[in-house]
C-alpha atoms as an extended CHARMM CRD file, in Angstrom:
* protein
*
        83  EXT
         1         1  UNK       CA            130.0830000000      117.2500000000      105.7610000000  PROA      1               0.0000000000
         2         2  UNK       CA            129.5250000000      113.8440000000      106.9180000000  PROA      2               0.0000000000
         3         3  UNK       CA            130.1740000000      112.2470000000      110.2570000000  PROA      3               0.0000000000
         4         4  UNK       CA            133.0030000000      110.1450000000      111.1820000000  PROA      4               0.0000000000
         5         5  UNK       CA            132.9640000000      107.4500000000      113.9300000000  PROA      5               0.0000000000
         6         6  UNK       CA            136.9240000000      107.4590000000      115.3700000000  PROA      6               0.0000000000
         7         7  UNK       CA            138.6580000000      104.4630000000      117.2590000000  PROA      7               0.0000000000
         8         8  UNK       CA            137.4490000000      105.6690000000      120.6550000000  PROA      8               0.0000000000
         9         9  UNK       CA            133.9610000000      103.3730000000      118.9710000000  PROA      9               0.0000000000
        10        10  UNK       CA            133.0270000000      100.5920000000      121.8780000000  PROA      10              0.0000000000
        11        11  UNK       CA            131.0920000000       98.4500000000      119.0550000000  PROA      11              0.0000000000
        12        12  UNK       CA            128.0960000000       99.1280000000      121.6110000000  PROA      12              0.0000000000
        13        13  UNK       CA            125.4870000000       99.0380000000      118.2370000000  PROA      13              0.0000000000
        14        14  UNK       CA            123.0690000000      102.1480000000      119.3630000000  PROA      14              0.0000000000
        15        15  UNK       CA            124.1260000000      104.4020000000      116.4150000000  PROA      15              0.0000000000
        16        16  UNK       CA            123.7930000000      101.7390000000      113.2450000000  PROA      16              0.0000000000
        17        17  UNK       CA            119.9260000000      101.4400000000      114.0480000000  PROA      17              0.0000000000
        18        18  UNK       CA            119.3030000000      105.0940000000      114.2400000000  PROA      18              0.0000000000
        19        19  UNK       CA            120.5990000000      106.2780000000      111.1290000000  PROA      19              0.0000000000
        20        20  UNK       CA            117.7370000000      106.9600000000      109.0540000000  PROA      20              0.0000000000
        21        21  UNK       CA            120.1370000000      106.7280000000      105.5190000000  PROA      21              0.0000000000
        22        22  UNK       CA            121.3700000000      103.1730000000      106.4490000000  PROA      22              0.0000000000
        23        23  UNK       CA            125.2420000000      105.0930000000      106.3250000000  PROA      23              0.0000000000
        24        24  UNK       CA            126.8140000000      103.0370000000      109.6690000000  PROA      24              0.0000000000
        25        25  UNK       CA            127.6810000000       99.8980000000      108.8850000000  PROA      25              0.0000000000
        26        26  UNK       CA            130.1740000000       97.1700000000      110.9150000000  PROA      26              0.0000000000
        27        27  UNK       CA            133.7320000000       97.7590000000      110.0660000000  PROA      27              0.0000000000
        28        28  UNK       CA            136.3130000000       95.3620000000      110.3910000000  PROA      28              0.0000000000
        29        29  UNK       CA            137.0660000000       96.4680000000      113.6450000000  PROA      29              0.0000000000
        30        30  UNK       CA            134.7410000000       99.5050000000      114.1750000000  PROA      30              0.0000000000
        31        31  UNK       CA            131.4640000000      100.9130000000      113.1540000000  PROA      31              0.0000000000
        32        32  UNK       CA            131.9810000000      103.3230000000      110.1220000000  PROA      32              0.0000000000
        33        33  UNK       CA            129.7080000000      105.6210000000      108.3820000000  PROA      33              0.0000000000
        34        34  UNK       CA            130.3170000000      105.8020000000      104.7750000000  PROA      34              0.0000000000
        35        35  UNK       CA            130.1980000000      109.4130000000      103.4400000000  PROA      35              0.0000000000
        36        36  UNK       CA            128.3860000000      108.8880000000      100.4320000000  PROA      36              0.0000000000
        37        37  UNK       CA            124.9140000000      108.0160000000      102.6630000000  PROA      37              0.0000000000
        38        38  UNK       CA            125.4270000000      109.9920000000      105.5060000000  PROA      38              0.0000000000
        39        39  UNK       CA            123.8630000000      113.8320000000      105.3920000000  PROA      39              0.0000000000
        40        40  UNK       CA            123.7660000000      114.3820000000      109.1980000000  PROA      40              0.0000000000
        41        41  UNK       CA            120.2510000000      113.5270000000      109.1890000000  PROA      41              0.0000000000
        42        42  UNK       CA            119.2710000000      116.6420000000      107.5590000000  PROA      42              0.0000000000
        43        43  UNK       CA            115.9050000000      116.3380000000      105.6080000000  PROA      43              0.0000000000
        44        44  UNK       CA            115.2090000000      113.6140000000      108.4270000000  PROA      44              0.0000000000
        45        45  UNK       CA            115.5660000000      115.4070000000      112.1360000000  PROA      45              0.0000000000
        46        46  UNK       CA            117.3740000000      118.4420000000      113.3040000000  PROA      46              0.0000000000
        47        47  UNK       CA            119.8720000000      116.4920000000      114.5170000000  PROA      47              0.0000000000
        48        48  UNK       CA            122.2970000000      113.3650000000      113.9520000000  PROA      48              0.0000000000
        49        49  UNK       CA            120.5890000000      110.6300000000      115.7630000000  PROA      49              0.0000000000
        50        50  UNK       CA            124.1410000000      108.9360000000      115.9570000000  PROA      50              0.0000000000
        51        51  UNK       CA            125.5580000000      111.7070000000      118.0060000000  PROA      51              0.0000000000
        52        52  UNK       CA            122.4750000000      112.0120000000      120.1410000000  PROA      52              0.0000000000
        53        53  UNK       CA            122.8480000000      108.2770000000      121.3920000000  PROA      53              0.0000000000
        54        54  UNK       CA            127.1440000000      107.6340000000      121.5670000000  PROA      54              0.0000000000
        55        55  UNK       CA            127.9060000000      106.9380000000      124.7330000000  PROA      55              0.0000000000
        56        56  UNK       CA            131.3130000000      108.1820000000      124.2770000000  PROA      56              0.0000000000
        57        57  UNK       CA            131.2190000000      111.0480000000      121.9340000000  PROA      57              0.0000000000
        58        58  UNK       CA            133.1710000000      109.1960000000      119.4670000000  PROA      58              0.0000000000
        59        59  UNK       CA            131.4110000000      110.5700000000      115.7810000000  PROA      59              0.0000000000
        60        60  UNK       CA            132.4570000000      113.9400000000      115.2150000000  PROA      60              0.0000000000
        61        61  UNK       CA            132.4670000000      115.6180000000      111.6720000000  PROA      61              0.0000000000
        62        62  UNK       CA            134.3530000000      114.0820000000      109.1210000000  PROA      62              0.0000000000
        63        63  UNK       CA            136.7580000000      116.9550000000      107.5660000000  PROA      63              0.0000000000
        64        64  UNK       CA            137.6230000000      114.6850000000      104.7900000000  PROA      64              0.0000000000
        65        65  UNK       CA            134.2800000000      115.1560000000      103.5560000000  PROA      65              0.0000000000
        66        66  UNK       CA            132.9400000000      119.1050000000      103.6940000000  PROA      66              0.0000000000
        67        67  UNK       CA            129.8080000000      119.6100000000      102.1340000000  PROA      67              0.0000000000
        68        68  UNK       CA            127.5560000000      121.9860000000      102.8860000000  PROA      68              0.0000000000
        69        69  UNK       CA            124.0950000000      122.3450000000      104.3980000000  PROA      69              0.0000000000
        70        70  UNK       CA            122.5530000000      122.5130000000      100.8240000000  PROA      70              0.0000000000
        71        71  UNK       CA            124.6510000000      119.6400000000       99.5410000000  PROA      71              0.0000000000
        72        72  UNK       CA            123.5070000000      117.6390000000      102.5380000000  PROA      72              0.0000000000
        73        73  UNK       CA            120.0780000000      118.4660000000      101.1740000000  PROA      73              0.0000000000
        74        74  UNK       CA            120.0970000000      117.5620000000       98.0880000000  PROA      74              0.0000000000
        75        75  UNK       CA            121.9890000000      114.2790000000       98.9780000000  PROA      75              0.0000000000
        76        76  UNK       CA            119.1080000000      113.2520000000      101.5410000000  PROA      76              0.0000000000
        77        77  UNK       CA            116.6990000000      113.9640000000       98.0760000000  PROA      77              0.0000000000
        78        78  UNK       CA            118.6850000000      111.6900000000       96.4200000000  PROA      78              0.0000000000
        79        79  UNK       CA            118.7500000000      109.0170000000       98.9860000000  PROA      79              0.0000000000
        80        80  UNK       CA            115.3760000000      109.0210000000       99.7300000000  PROA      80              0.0000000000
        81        81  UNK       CA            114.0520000000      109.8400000000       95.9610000000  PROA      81              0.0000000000
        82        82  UNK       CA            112.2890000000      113.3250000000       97.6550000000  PROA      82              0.0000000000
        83        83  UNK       CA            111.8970000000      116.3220000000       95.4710000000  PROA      83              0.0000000000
């Protein structure tokens, strides 16, 4: 599933540069990660870099969006055009 970045966001900017898919964008009033892009990083670290550098824990997993580790997968081949 993908992530979600909730209101508790301080608009600090450290997670929109580390997101290897280009998914976290500036919302109107909030950073938000649109689902579509966003495959928790897998294919790119073990990891989402997003998570790794919140300072207040504020992008937990989006349960709007399940998917699974192999649909993650085959979304970052997609995105990224690797077999």
């Amino acid at each position: 599933m993908s992530l979600i970045i909730t209101d508790d966001c301080i608009n600090c900017d450290v997670c929109e540069p580390e997101c290897p898919n280009a998914a976290i964008s500036q919302g109107e009033e909030i950073y938000v990660i649109d689902p579509n892009l966003c495959t928790q990083c897998v294919g790119h670290y073990d990891e989402p870099q997003c998570q790794q550098v919140c300072p207040v824990d504020c992008i937990p997993l989006d349960e709007a969006h399940l998917e699974t580790e192999e649909q993650l997968m085959e979304k970052y081949r997609k995105i990224t055009g690797k077999a």
